[in-house]
Short mmCIF file of C-alpha atoms in Angstrom, two decimals:
data_model
loop_
_atom_site.label_atom_id
_atom_site.label_comp_id
_atom_site.label_asym_id
_atom_site.label_seq_id
_atom_site.Cartn_x
_atom_site.Cartn_y
_atom_site.Cartn_z
CA MET A 1045 0.00 0.00 0.00
CA ILE A 1046 1.36 3.38 -1.00
CA GLY A 1047 0.53 6.18 1.41
CA TRP A 1048 0.37 9.93 1.62
CA CYS A 1049 3.59 11.91 1.24
CA GLY A 1050 2.47 14.35 3.88
CA SER A 1051 2.98 18.06 3.77
CA VAL A 1052 5.58 19.76 1.58
CA ARG A 1053 6.27 23.32 2.57
CA LYS A 1054 8.31 25.88 0.69
CA PRO A 1055 9.88 28.84 2.49
CA LEU A 1056 7.69 31.81 1.71
CA ILE A 1057 8.98 35.09 0.42
CA GLU A 1058 6.37 37.55 1.59
CA GLY A 1059 4.39 35.60 4.11
CA ASN A 1060 1.44 34.97 1.77
CA SER A 1061 0.82 31.33 0.92
CA MET A 1062 -1.70 28.87 -0.37
CA THR A 1063 -2.27 25.19 0.17
CA VAL A 1064 -3.13 22.72 -2.60
CA LYS A 1065 -3.79 19.02 -2.50
CA VAL A 1066 -1.67 16.95 -4.89
CA LYS A 1067 -2.55 13.47 -6.16
CA PHE A 1068 -0.56 10.88 -8.08
CA PHE A 1069 -1.97 7.82 -9.82
CA ALA A 1070 -0.87 4.48 -11.24
CA SER A 1071 2.81 4.19 -12.23
CA LEU A 1072 3.42 7.77 -11.15
CA LYS A 1073 2.23 6.95 -7.65
CA GLU A 1074 4.83 4.18 -7.52
CA GLN A 1075 7.55 6.42 -8.89
CA MET A 1076 6.77 9.17 -6.40
CA GLY A 1077 6.47 6.72 -3.53
CA CYS A 1078 3.15 8.18 -2.38
CA ASP A 1079 -0.36 8.80 -3.62
CA GLY A 1080 -0.37 12.49 -2.82
CA ALA A 1081 0.77 15.38 -0.71
CA THR A 1082 -0.35 18.68 0.71
CA VAL A 1083 1.73 21.46 -0.79
CA GLU A 1084 2.07 24.92 0.68
CA ILE A 1085 3.42 27.42 -1.79
CA GLY A 1086 3.67 31.16 -2.55
CA GLU A 1087 0.74 33.13 -3.86
CA VAL A 1088 1.32 32.61 -7.57
CA ALA A 1089 2.01 29.15 -8.81
CA THR A 1090 1.38 26.98 -11.84
CA ALA A 1091 0.67 23.26 -11.89
CA ALA A 1092 4.31 22.80 -12.92
CA ASP A 1093 5.44 24.69 -9.78
CA ILE A 1094 3.29 22.36 -7.69
CA TRP A 1095 4.84 19.33 -9.36
CA LEU A 1096 8.37 20.62 -8.74
CA GLN A 1097 7.69 21.18 -5.08
CA ALA A 1098 5.80 17.93 -4.52
CA SER A 1099 8.40 15.86 -6.37
CA GLY A 1100 11.36 17.45 -4.64
CA GLY A 1101 12.63 19.04 -7.83
CA LYS A 1102 12.24 16.21 -10.37
CA ALA A 1103 11.45 17.19 -13.96
CA LEU A 1104 7.85 16.69 -15.06
CA PRO A 1105 7.90 13.72 -17.49
CA PRO A 1106 6.60 14.85 -20.90
CA ASN A 1107 3.73 12.35 -21.11
CA VAL A 1108 2.32 13.10 -17.66
CA LEU A 1109 -1.25 14.40 -17.70
CA VAL A 1110 -2.32 17.26 -15.45
CA ALA A 1111 -5.77 17.83 -13.95
CA VAL A 1112 -6.86 20.67 -11.68
CA ASN A 1113 -10.08 20.09 -9.76
CA MET A 1114 -10.74 16.97 -11.84
CA GLU A 1115 -10.55 18.77 -15.17
CA TYR A 1116 -7.78 18.32 -17.70
CA THR A 1117 -5.44 21.24 -18.08
CA ASP A 1118 -1.75 21.81 -18.77
CA GLN A 1119 1.24 22.45 -16.58
CA ASN A 1120 1.04 26.23 -17.09
CA HIS A 1121 -2.38 26.41 -15.47
CA ALA A 1122 -2.36 28.82 -12.51
CA VAL A 1123 -3.59 27.10 -9.36
CA LYS A 1124 -5.29 28.74 -6.40
CA SER A 1125 -5.51 27.83 -2.75
CA GLY A 1126 -7.71 24.80 -2.12
CA ASP A 1127 -7.26 23.38 -5.62
CA GLU A 1128 -6.76 19.66 -6.15
CA VAL A 1129 -3.89 19.11 -8.58
CA ALA A 1130 -3.47 15.62 -10.04
CA PHE A 1131 -0.64 14.11 -12.08
CA PHE A 1132 -0.99 10.80 -13.87
CA PRO A 1133 0.24 8.74 -16.83
CA PRO A 1134 -1.75 8.26 -20.06
CA VAL A 1135 -5.07 6.57 -19.32
CA THR A 1136 -5.63 2.94 -20.27
CA GLY A 1137 -9.18 2.04 -19.29
CA GLY A 1138 -12.01 0.44 -21.22
CA MET B 1451 -27.88 8.17 -19.06
CA LYS B 1452 -26.74 6.01 -16.19
CA ILE B 1453 -23.02 5.84 -15.38
CA VAL B 1454 -21.56 3.45 -12.82
CA VAL B 1455 -17.91 2.85 -11.85
CA ASP B 1456 -17.70 -0.03 -9.43
CA THR B 1457 -15.74 -3.04 -8.19
CA THR B 1458 -18.78 -5.35 -8.55
CA PRO B 1459 -18.40 -7.91 -11.37
CA LEU B 1460 -20.39 -7.00 -14.48
CA SER B 1461 -23.05 -9.09 -16.22
CA PRO B 1462 -23.32 -7.01 -19.41
CA TRP B 1463 -26.25 -8.67 -21.17
CA GLU B 1464 -28.29 -8.96 -18.01
CA ALA B 1465 -27.55 -5.31 -17.18
CA LEU B 1466 -28.56 -4.24 -20.69
CA ALA B 1467 -31.77 -6.28 -20.59
CA GLU B 1468 -32.68 -4.85 -17.20
CA TYR B 1469 -31.88 -1.24 -18.09
CA GLU B 1470 -33.84 -1.43 -21.34
CA ARG B 1471 -36.82 -3.08 -19.62
CA GLU B 1472 -36.85 -0.91 -16.48
CA VAL B 1473 -35.71 2.47 -17.79
CA VAL B 1474 -35.57 2.87 -21.58
CA ALA B 1475 -38.79 1.09 -22.56
CA PRO B 1476 -41.04 2.78 -19.95
CA ALA B 1477 -39.61 6.24 -20.74
CA HIS B 1478 -39.63 5.88 -24.53
CA PRO B 1479 -42.22 3.23 -25.44
CA GLY B 1480 -42.20 2.52 -29.17
CA ARG B 1481 -39.70 5.33 -29.76
CA TYR B 1482 -36.35 3.58 -29.88
CA GLY B 1483 -35.53 1.80 -33.11
CA ALA B 1484 -31.84 1.28 -32.44
CA ALA B 1485 -29.55 0.15 -29.65
CA ALA B 1486 -25.80 -0.02 -30.22
CA THR B 1487 -23.66 -1.55 -27.53
CA PHE B 1488 -20.05 -2.36 -26.82
CA VAL B 1489 -18.72 -4.78 -24.25
CA GLY B 1490 -15.01 -4.85 -23.43
CA THR B 1491 -13.74 -8.03 -21.82
CA MET B 1492 -10.40 -8.84 -20.22
CA ARG B 1493 -8.24 -11.00 -22.48
CA ASP B 1494 -5.67 -13.50 -21.20
CA PHE B 1495 -2.99 -12.08 -23.49
CA ASN B 1496 -1.63 -8.64 -24.33
CA GLU B 1497 1.33 -7.59 -26.44
CA GLY B 1498 2.41 -11.22 -26.78
CA ASP B 1499 2.32 -12.05 -23.07
CA ALA B 1500 -0.01 -14.24 -21.03
CA VAL B 1501 -1.93 -12.13 -18.55
CA GLN B 1502 -3.21 -13.77 -15.37
CA GLY B 1503 -4.97 -10.89 -13.72
CA MET B 1504 -5.47 -7.16 -13.80
CA PHE B 1505 -5.85 -4.29 -11.39
CA LEU B 1506 -7.87 -1.35 -12.64
CA GLU B 1507 -7.14 1.89 -10.82
CA HIS B 1508 -9.23 5.02 -11.24
CA TYR B 1509 -9.47 8.56 -9.87
CA PRO B 1510 -12.67 8.61 -7.81
CA GLY B 1511 -14.57 11.77 -8.60
CA MET B 1512 -12.67 12.74 -11.72
CA THR B 1513 -13.44 9.47 -13.49
CA GLU B 1514 -17.19 9.93 -13.01
CA LYS B 1515 -16.92 13.61 -13.91
CA GLN B 1516 -15.10 12.88 -17.18
CA LEU B 1517 -17.54 10.11 -18.10
CA GLY B 1518 -20.38 12.56 -17.48
CA LEU B 1519 -18.75 15.12 -19.77
CA ILE B 1520 -18.31 12.49 -22.48
CA ALA B 1521 -21.97 11.50 -22.18
CA ASP B 1522 -23.00 15.16 -22.39
CA GLU B 1523 -20.96 15.58 -25.56
CA ALA B 1524 -22.58 12.51 -27.12
CA PHE B 1525 -26.08 13.74 -26.26
CA GLY B 1526 -25.17 17.13 -27.73
CA GLN B 1527 -23.81 15.69 -30.94
CA TRP B 1528 -26.37 12.97 -31.72
CA SER B 1529 -30.09 12.46 -31.25
CA LEU B 1530 -30.15 9.94 -28.39
CA LEU B 1531 -32.87 8.69 -26.08
CA ASP B 1532 -30.83 7.05 -23.32
CA GLY B 1533 -27.52 5.39 -22.54
CA LEU B 1534 -25.79 3.10 -20.09
CA LEU B 1535 -22.10 3.14 -19.16
CA LEU B 1536 -20.69 0.62 -16.70
CA HIS B 1537 -16.98 0.36 -15.89
CA ARG B 1538 -15.33 -2.12 -13.60
CA VAL B 1539 -12.45 -1.18 -11.28
CA GLY B 1540 -10.30 -3.17 -8.85
CA GLU B 1541 -9.04 -6.73 -9.31
CA LEU B 1542 -10.13 -8.59 -12.46
CA LYS B 1543 -9.51 -12.04 -13.91
CA PRO B 1544 -9.36 -12.95 -17.62
CA SER B 1545 -12.75 -13.28 -19.34
CA GLU B 1546 -14.34 -10.82 -16.94
CA PRO B 1547 -16.12 -7.86 -18.54
CA ILE B 1548 -14.42 -4.49 -18.03
CA VAL B 1549 -16.76 -2.02 -19.69
CA VAL B 1550 -20.27 -1.76 -21.13
CA VAL B 1551 -21.38 1.14 -23.33
CA ALA B 1552 -24.91 1.24 -24.71
CA VAL B 1553 -26.92 3.89 -26.51
CA TRP B 1554 -30.58 3.91 -27.53
CA SER B 1555 -31.93 6.16 -30.31
CA ALA B 1556 -34.71 6.36 -32.88
CA HIS B 1557 -32.37 5.72 -35.82
CA ARG B 1558 -29.31 3.50 -36.17
CA LYS B 1559 -26.82 6.15 -37.37
CA ASP B 1560 -27.01 8.01 -34.06
CA ALA B 1561 -26.67 4.85 -31.98
CA PHE B 1562 -23.71 3.47 -33.92
CA GLU B 1563 -21.78 6.74 -33.95
CA ALA B 1564 -22.48 7.75 -30.37
CA CYS B 1565 -21.61 4.33 -28.98
CA ARG B 1566 -18.23 4.33 -30.69
CA PHE B 1567 -17.59 7.96 -29.77
CA ILE B 1568 -18.27 7.30 -26.09
CA MET B 1569 -16.03 4.25 -26.10
CA GLU B 1570 -13.14 6.04 -27.83
CA ALA B 1571 -13.50 9.12 -25.62
CA LEU B 1572 -13.51 6.90 -22.55
CA LYS B 1573 -10.35 5.19 -23.77
CA SER B 1574 -8.52 8.47 -24.25
CA ARG B 1575 -9.93 10.72 -21.52
CA ALA B 1576 -11.41 8.78 -18.60
CA PRO B 1577 -8.85 8.32 -15.80
CA PHE B 1578 -8.47 4.55 -15.57
CA TRP B 1579 -5.17 2.68 -15.46
CA LYS B 1580 -4.57 -1.02 -16.00
CA ARG B 1581 -1.85 -2.99 -14.25
CA GLU B 1582 -1.39 -6.48 -15.68
CA GLU B 1583 -0.23 -9.47 -13.68
CA LEU B 1584 2.18 -11.57 -15.76
CA HIS B 1585 4.16 -14.70 -14.85
CA SER B 1586 7.21 -12.46 -14.53
CA GLY B 1587 5.54 -9.87 -12.30
CA SER B 1588 3.26 -6.94 -12.92
CA ARG B 1589 3.35 -4.03 -15.37
CA TRP B 1590 1.33 -0.92 -16.01
CA VAL B 1591 -0.24 -0.82 -19.45
CA GLU B 1592 1.43 2.16 -21.11
CA LYS B 1593 -1.09 3.00 -23.77
CA ASN B 1594 -4.29 1.79 -25.34
CA SER B 1595 -4.51 0.28 -28.80
CA GLU B 1596 -5.74 2.50 -31.62
CA GLY B 1597 -9.51 2.63 -32.00
CA TYR B 1598 -9.71 4.04 -35.52
CA MET C 394 -21.19 -17.13 -37.23
CA LYS C 395 -24.76 -18.14 -36.59
CA ILE C 396 -27.50 -16.70 -38.80
CA VAL C 397 -31.20 -17.23 -38.12
CA VAL C 398 -34.24 -15.83 -39.97
CA ASP C 399 -37.39 -16.79 -38.13
CA THR C 400 -40.92 -15.81 -37.11
CA THR C 401 -40.21 -16.50 -33.42
CA PRO C 402 -40.11 -13.33 -31.27
CA LEU C 403 -36.57 -12.24 -30.39
CA SER C 404 -35.12 -11.71 -26.92
CA PRO C 405 -31.91 -9.94 -28.00
CA TRP C 406 -30.04 -9.67 -24.69
CA GLU C 407 -30.93 -13.19 -23.62
CA ALA C 408 -29.86 -14.50 -27.05
CA LEU C 409 -26.57 -12.59 -26.83
CA ALA C 410 -25.87 -13.84 -23.30
CA GLU C 411 -26.60 -17.41 -24.32
CA TYR C 412 -24.58 -17.33 -27.51
CA GLU C 413 -21.58 -15.78 -25.78
CA ARG C 414 -21.77 -18.28 -22.90
CA GLU C 415 -22.47 -21.39 -24.99
CA VAL C 416 -20.51 -20.72 -28.16
CA VAL C 417 -18.09 -17.79 -28.09
CA ALA C 418 -16.58 -18.25 -24.62
CA PRO C 419 -15.94 -22.01 -24.92
CA ALA C 420 -14.40 -21.63 -28.40
CA HIS C 421 -12.30 -18.55 -27.62
CA PRO C 422 -11.67 -18.48 -23.85
CA GLY C 423 -9.82 -15.32 -22.85
CA ARG C 424 -9.39 -14.32 -26.48
CA TYR C 425 -12.23 -11.89 -27.11
CA GLY C 426 -11.72 -8.38 -25.81
CA ALA C 427 -14.55 -6.75 -27.72
CA ALA C 428 -18.18 -7.36 -28.57
CA ALA C 429 -20.12 -4.84 -30.63
CA THR C 430 -23.83 -5.34 -31.05
CA PHE C 431 -26.79 -3.69 -32.69
CA VAL C 432 -30.45 -4.30 -31.91
CA GLY C 433 -33.13 -2.90 -34.20
CA THR C 434 -36.58 -2.54 -32.67
CA MET C 435 -39.92 -1.74 -34.25
CA ARG C 436 -41.00 1.84 -33.57
CA ASP C 437 -44.62 2.97 -33.32
CA PHE C 438 -44.03 5.80 -35.77
CA ASN C 439 -42.44 6.20 -39.20
CA GLU C 440 -42.33 9.17 -41.54
CA GLY C 441 -44.70 11.06 -39.28
CA ASP C 442 -47.36 8.35 -39.07
CA ALA C 443 -48.43 6.13 -36.18
CA VAL C 444 -47.66 2.51 -37.00
CA GLN C 445 -49.72 -0.21 -35.33
CA GLY C 446 -48.12 -3.30 -36.74
CA MET C 447 -45.75 -4.60 -39.37
CA PHE C 448 -45.43 -7.53 -41.70
CA LEU C 449 -41.89 -8.51 -42.62
CA GLU C 450 -41.65 -10.50 -45.84
CA HIS C 451 -38.48 -12.23 -46.99
CA TYR C 452 -37.25 -14.46 -49.80
CA PRO C 453 -36.60 -17.84 -48.17
CA GLY C 454 -33.29 -19.18 -49.41
CA MET C 455 -32.00 -15.96 -50.94
CA THR C 456 -32.25 -14.03 -47.68
CA GLU C 457 -30.11 -16.57 -45.82
CA LYS C 458 -27.71 -16.79 -48.77
CA GLN C 459 -27.19 -13.02 -48.88
CA LEU C 460 -26.73 -12.82 -45.11
CA GLY C 461 -24.11 -15.56 -45.41
CA LEU C 462 -22.28 -13.62 -48.11
CA ILE C 463 -22.34 -10.48 -45.98
CA ALA C 464 -20.91 -12.43 -43.02
CA ASP C 465 -18.19 -13.89 -45.25
CA GLU C 466 -17.24 -10.40 -46.41
CA ALA C 467 -17.04 -9.16 -42.83
CA PHE C 468 -14.84 -12.08 -41.78
CA GLY C 469 -12.63 -11.45 -44.81
CA GLN C 470 -12.26 -7.76 -44.09
CA TRP C 471 -11.79 -7.73 -40.29
CA SER C 472 -10.20 -9.99 -37.73
CA LEU C 473 -13.25 -11.53 -36.07
CA LEU C 474 -13.77 -14.46 -33.73
CA ASP C 475 -17.50 -15.05 -34.03
CA GLY C 476 -20.82 -13.39 -34.81
CA LEU C 477 -24.54 -13.70 -34.37
CA LEU C 478 -27.24 -12.43 -36.74
CA LEU C 479 -30.91 -12.87 -35.93
CA HIS C 480 -33.70 -11.42 -38.06
CA ARG C 481 -37.40 -11.59 -37.39
CA VAL C 482 -39.96 -12.14 -40.17
CA GLY C 483 -43.76 -12.29 -40.22
CA GLU C 484 -46.16 -10.20 -38.11
CA LEU C 485 -44.64 -7.77 -35.58
CA LYS C 486 -46.01 -5.29 -33.07
CA PRO C 487 -44.34 -2.01 -31.97
CA SER C 488 -41.52 -2.42 -29.44
CA GLU C 489 -40.69 -5.91 -30.73
CA PRO C 490 -37.07 -6.46 -31.78
CA ILE C 491 -36.53 -6.92 -35.52
CA VAL C 492 -32.83 -7.62 -35.85
CA VAL C 493 -29.78 -8.46 -33.75
CA VAL C 494 -26.23 -8.18 -35.08
CA ALA C 495 -23.27 -9.05 -32.84
CA VAL C 496 -19.58 -9.50 -33.50
CA TRP C 497 -16.81 -10.70 -31.17
CA SER C 498 -13.13 -9.89 -31.78
CA ALA C 499 -9.85 -9.45 -29.92
CA HIS C 500 -9.78 -5.67 -30.46
CA ARG C 501 -12.55 -3.09 -30.52
CA LYS C 502 -11.84 -1.56 -33.94
CA ASP C 503 -12.72 -4.80 -35.72
CA ALA C 504 -15.90 -5.36 -33.70
CA PHE C 505 -17.19 -1.79 -34.16
CA GLU C 506 -16.52 -1.68 -37.88
CA ALA C 507 -17.72 -5.17 -38.72
CA CYS C 508 -20.94 -4.79 -36.74
CA ARG C 509 -21.86 -1.61 -38.54
CA PHE C 510 -20.81 -3.04 -41.90
CA ILE C 511 -23.01 -6.11 -41.44
CA MET C 512 -25.96 -3.99 -40.40
CA GLU C 513 -25.63 -1.57 -43.34
CA ALA C 514 -25.07 -4.41 -45.83
CA LEU C 515 -28.14 -6.19 -44.46
CA LYS C 516 -30.17 -3.00 -44.87
CA SER C 517 -29.15 -2.59 -48.50
CA ARG C 518 -28.78 -6.18 -49.75
CA ALA C 519 -30.72 -8.71 -47.71
CA PRO C 520 -34.16 -9.38 -49.24
CA PHE C 521 -36.57 -8.27 -46.54
CA TRP C 522 -39.57 -6.01 -47.07
CA LYS C 523 -41.61 -4.18 -44.47
CA ARG C 524 -45.32 -3.50 -44.78
CA GLU C 525 -46.63 -1.11 -42.15
CA GLU C 526 -50.14 -1.17 -40.73
CA LEU C 527 -51.45 2.37 -40.27
CA HIS C 528 -54.83 3.65 -39.12
CA SER C 529 -55.60 4.39 -42.76
CA GLY C 530 -54.56 0.99 -44.08
CA SER C 531 -51.24 -0.62 -44.93
CA ARG C 532 -48.25 0.51 -46.97
CA TRP C 533 -44.98 -0.99 -48.10
CA VAL C 534 -41.93 0.85 -46.80
CA GLU C 535 -40.28 2.16 -49.95
CA LYS C 536 -36.75 2.66 -48.76
CA ASN C 537 -34.59 2.50 -45.68
CA SER C 538 -33.19 5.54 -43.92
CA GLU C 539 -29.57 6.43 -44.56
CA GLY C 540 -27.09 4.67 -42.32
CA TYR C 541 -24.07 6.92 -42.85
CA MET D 493 -53.39 -14.58 -50.05
CA ILE D 494 -51.73 -14.07 -53.40
CA GLY D 495 -51.17 -17.24 -55.38
CA TRP D 496 -49.15 -18.56 -58.25
CA CYS D 497 -49.73 -17.09 -61.73
CA GLY D 498 -49.35 -20.49 -63.29
CA SER D 499 -47.57 -21.20 -66.52
CA VAL D 500 -46.83 -18.54 -69.12
CA ARG D 501 -45.91 -20.00 -72.47
CA LYS D 502 -44.57 -18.11 -75.44
CA PRO D 503 -44.95 -19.54 -78.96
CA LEU D 504 -41.58 -21.01 -79.84
CA ILE D 505 -39.76 -20.21 -83.06
CA GLU D 506 -37.65 -23.28 -83.54
CA GLY D 507 -39.09 -25.83 -81.17
CA ASN D 508 -36.30 -25.42 -78.62
CA SER D 509 -37.37 -24.03 -75.27
CA MET D 510 -36.45 -23.66 -71.68
CA THR D 511 -38.43 -23.31 -68.49
CA VAL D 512 -37.61 -20.87 -65.70
CA LYS D 513 -39.30 -20.23 -62.39
CA VAL D 514 -40.22 -16.60 -61.75
CA LYS D 515 -40.83 -15.06 -58.32
CA PHE D 516 -42.25 -11.72 -57.25
CA PHE D 517 -42.05 -10.21 -53.76
CA ALA D 518 -43.64 -7.52 -51.64
CA SER D 519 -45.33 -4.65 -53.50
CA LEU D 520 -44.40 -6.22 -56.82
CA LYS D 521 -46.26 -9.38 -55.89
CA GLU D 522 -49.37 -7.26 -55.30
CA GLN D 523 -48.93 -5.35 -58.55
CA MET D 524 -48.47 -8.56 -60.53
CA GLY D 525 -51.35 -10.24 -58.77
CA CYS D 526 -49.33 -13.38 -58.06
CA ASP D 527 -46.19 -14.50 -56.28
CA GLY D 528 -44.66 -16.24 -59.28
CA ALA D 529 -45.02 -18.11 -62.51
CA THR D 530 -43.45 -20.80 -64.60
CA VAL D 531 -42.23 -19.30 -67.86
CA GLU D 532 -41.43 -21.27 -70.97
CA ILE D 533 -39.37 -19.31 -73.44
CA GLY D 534 -37.01 -19.65 -76.44
CA GLU D 535 -33.44 -20.80 -76.05
CA VAL D 536 -31.81 -17.42 -75.56
CA ALA D 537 -33.38 -15.07 -73.08
CA THR D 538 -32.36 -12.38 -70.60
CA ALA D 539 -33.94 -11.65 -67.25
CA ALA D 540 -35.69 -8.73 -68.98
CA ASP D 541 -37.22 -11.13 -71.52
CA ILE D 542 -38.48 -13.27 -68.65
CA TRP D 543 -40.03 -10.22 -67.00
CA LEU D 544 -41.76 -9.18 -70.21
CA GLN D 545 -43.27 -12.58 -70.71
CA ALA D 546 -44.27 -13.10 -67.07
CA SER D 547 -45.79 -9.63 -66.78
CA GLY D 548 -47.71 -9.84 -70.02
CA GLY D 549 -45.66 -7.11 -71.64
CA LYS D 550 -45.43 -4.50 -68.89
CA ALA D 551 -42.28 -2.39 -68.73
CA LEU D 552 -39.79 -3.34 -66.01
CA PRO D 553 -39.96 -0.54 -63.42
CA PRO D 554 -36.53 1.10 -63.10
CA ASN D 555 -36.07 0.45 -59.36
CA VAL D 556 -36.93 -3.26 -59.53
CA LEU D 557 -34.12 -5.54 -58.39
CA VAL D 558 -33.30 -8.73 -60.28
CA ALA D 559 -31.89 -11.95 -58.83
CA VAL D 560 -31.09 -15.16 -60.68
CA ASN D 561 -30.69 -18.25 -58.53
CA MET D 562 -30.73 -16.06 -55.41
CA GLU D 563 -27.86 -13.85 -56.51
CA TYR D 564 -28.19 -10.22 -57.51
CA THR D 565 -27.73 -9.50 -61.19
CA ASP D 566 -29.16 -7.13 -63.77
CA GLN D 567 -31.88 -7.41 -66.36
CA ASN D 568 -29.41 -8.22 -69.14
CA HIS D 569 -28.29 -11.41 -67.43
CA ALA D 570 -28.78 -14.45 -69.73
CA VAL D 571 -30.90 -17.09 -68.02
CA LYS D 572 -30.80 -20.82 -68.65
CA SER D 573 -33.37 -23.55 -68.23
CA GLY D 574 -34.07 -24.36 -64.63
CA ASP D 575 -33.04 -20.93 -63.33
CA GLU D 576 -35.03 -19.17 -60.65
CA VAL D 577 -35.53 -15.53 -61.64
CA ALA D 578 -36.78 -13.13 -58.96
CA PHE D 579 -38.02 -9.54 -59.23
CA PHE D 580 -38.54 -7.36 -56.20
CA PRO D 581 -38.59 -3.76 -54.94
CA PRO D 582 -35.74 -2.16 -52.95
CA VAL D 583 -35.19 -4.06 -49.72
CA THR D 584 -36.27 -2.54 -46.40
CA GLY D 585 -35.26 -4.98 -43.67
CA GLY D 586 -33.32 -4.56 -40.47
#
């Protein structure tokens, strides 16, 4: 069973911050070693920033899909506090 | 249109018979001339390897949301009366059904096209992931076969 | 592939369940990943008129022969494991199933395309003729709706 | 119930003849007043000749389909003794 990565906090520049919930699925969950994390980050951040912080600085693999609040988007999408940001490999259902 | 994502084993033909009898026929008596369906079943081989079992992961919440969006698109694009979409998750064995897509309409063109559209959209956009159990261990399926 | 033209009322989902269980699964265990089906049902309206009943005439011998040729073409063109084609003839009432087409294959592309091909070929080449009973009398259906 | 038209015999030129079985279906059966006939005709004949003789000289409607021995063909198809020649309107099954 793969668990929660816990909270990942980045030193804040101006004291403002937001918290987002990160989720990983399938092979990405195994690669990351957890199924998600709570990320605290500065006021302006993209999905790619969230990935960087949650992954401890790993590059975002090119085929990874990004969803914010359960809708597909891309890594340049600006996230806001309370968002759920998910990263997962190409889907293979059906 | 009814959409269910569940770990319960599927009985596709029984589910189709029941849904048509209990839901489609009473709501649209004498109005549906066409039903197109697709049933996907787990094979015991893939990419040249024997497959003994499968685990189907999904993203609770997003999976249902994306399936709902796909259904909405189909109902916007074709003239449909009703539909049924059942998708299995969790542990599966070969020969077990994975997915059922069914569409009812007045005319066959709508049913044929919408059924295939829903299935292909599901394959490319609904967050499900398959992990296959082989003799040599397990592997995540990396991508689906081409549908067109 | 089993082909039946008969006056006996059809139970499409029960027939599909039985054929898959008794014929397809034993012959191709773990090999079929896809089943595409079409069920055509009698509507209670056509071209703006209420239809109370239908008589379906066929050409015994030629009808079965043409359906066999259509099946052969489908098996030649796609990679298929098995199929089922049931067509009702004689007197029908609204909401009664007219036709069932089903195809089983390893991959979904073959099943989707072959099922639709068989249905469209049947519509254009198999000798069946519909006579509709209206309030004002009966009429022969002059041509089928477009399938593509 | 619409019955059999019986035998339609054409005076033969040279004494040679052949016999073909003719069938009509659906609206054509009603127009012809029978579901078929046995036609005796000279040695060389096309499906169109068979129609002319069986119908008593009516023109072959342009949308009528022609089958010989349960295979689709056209009205210029040469028939031989023992053939089954069918005429019917566009099909409307399924």
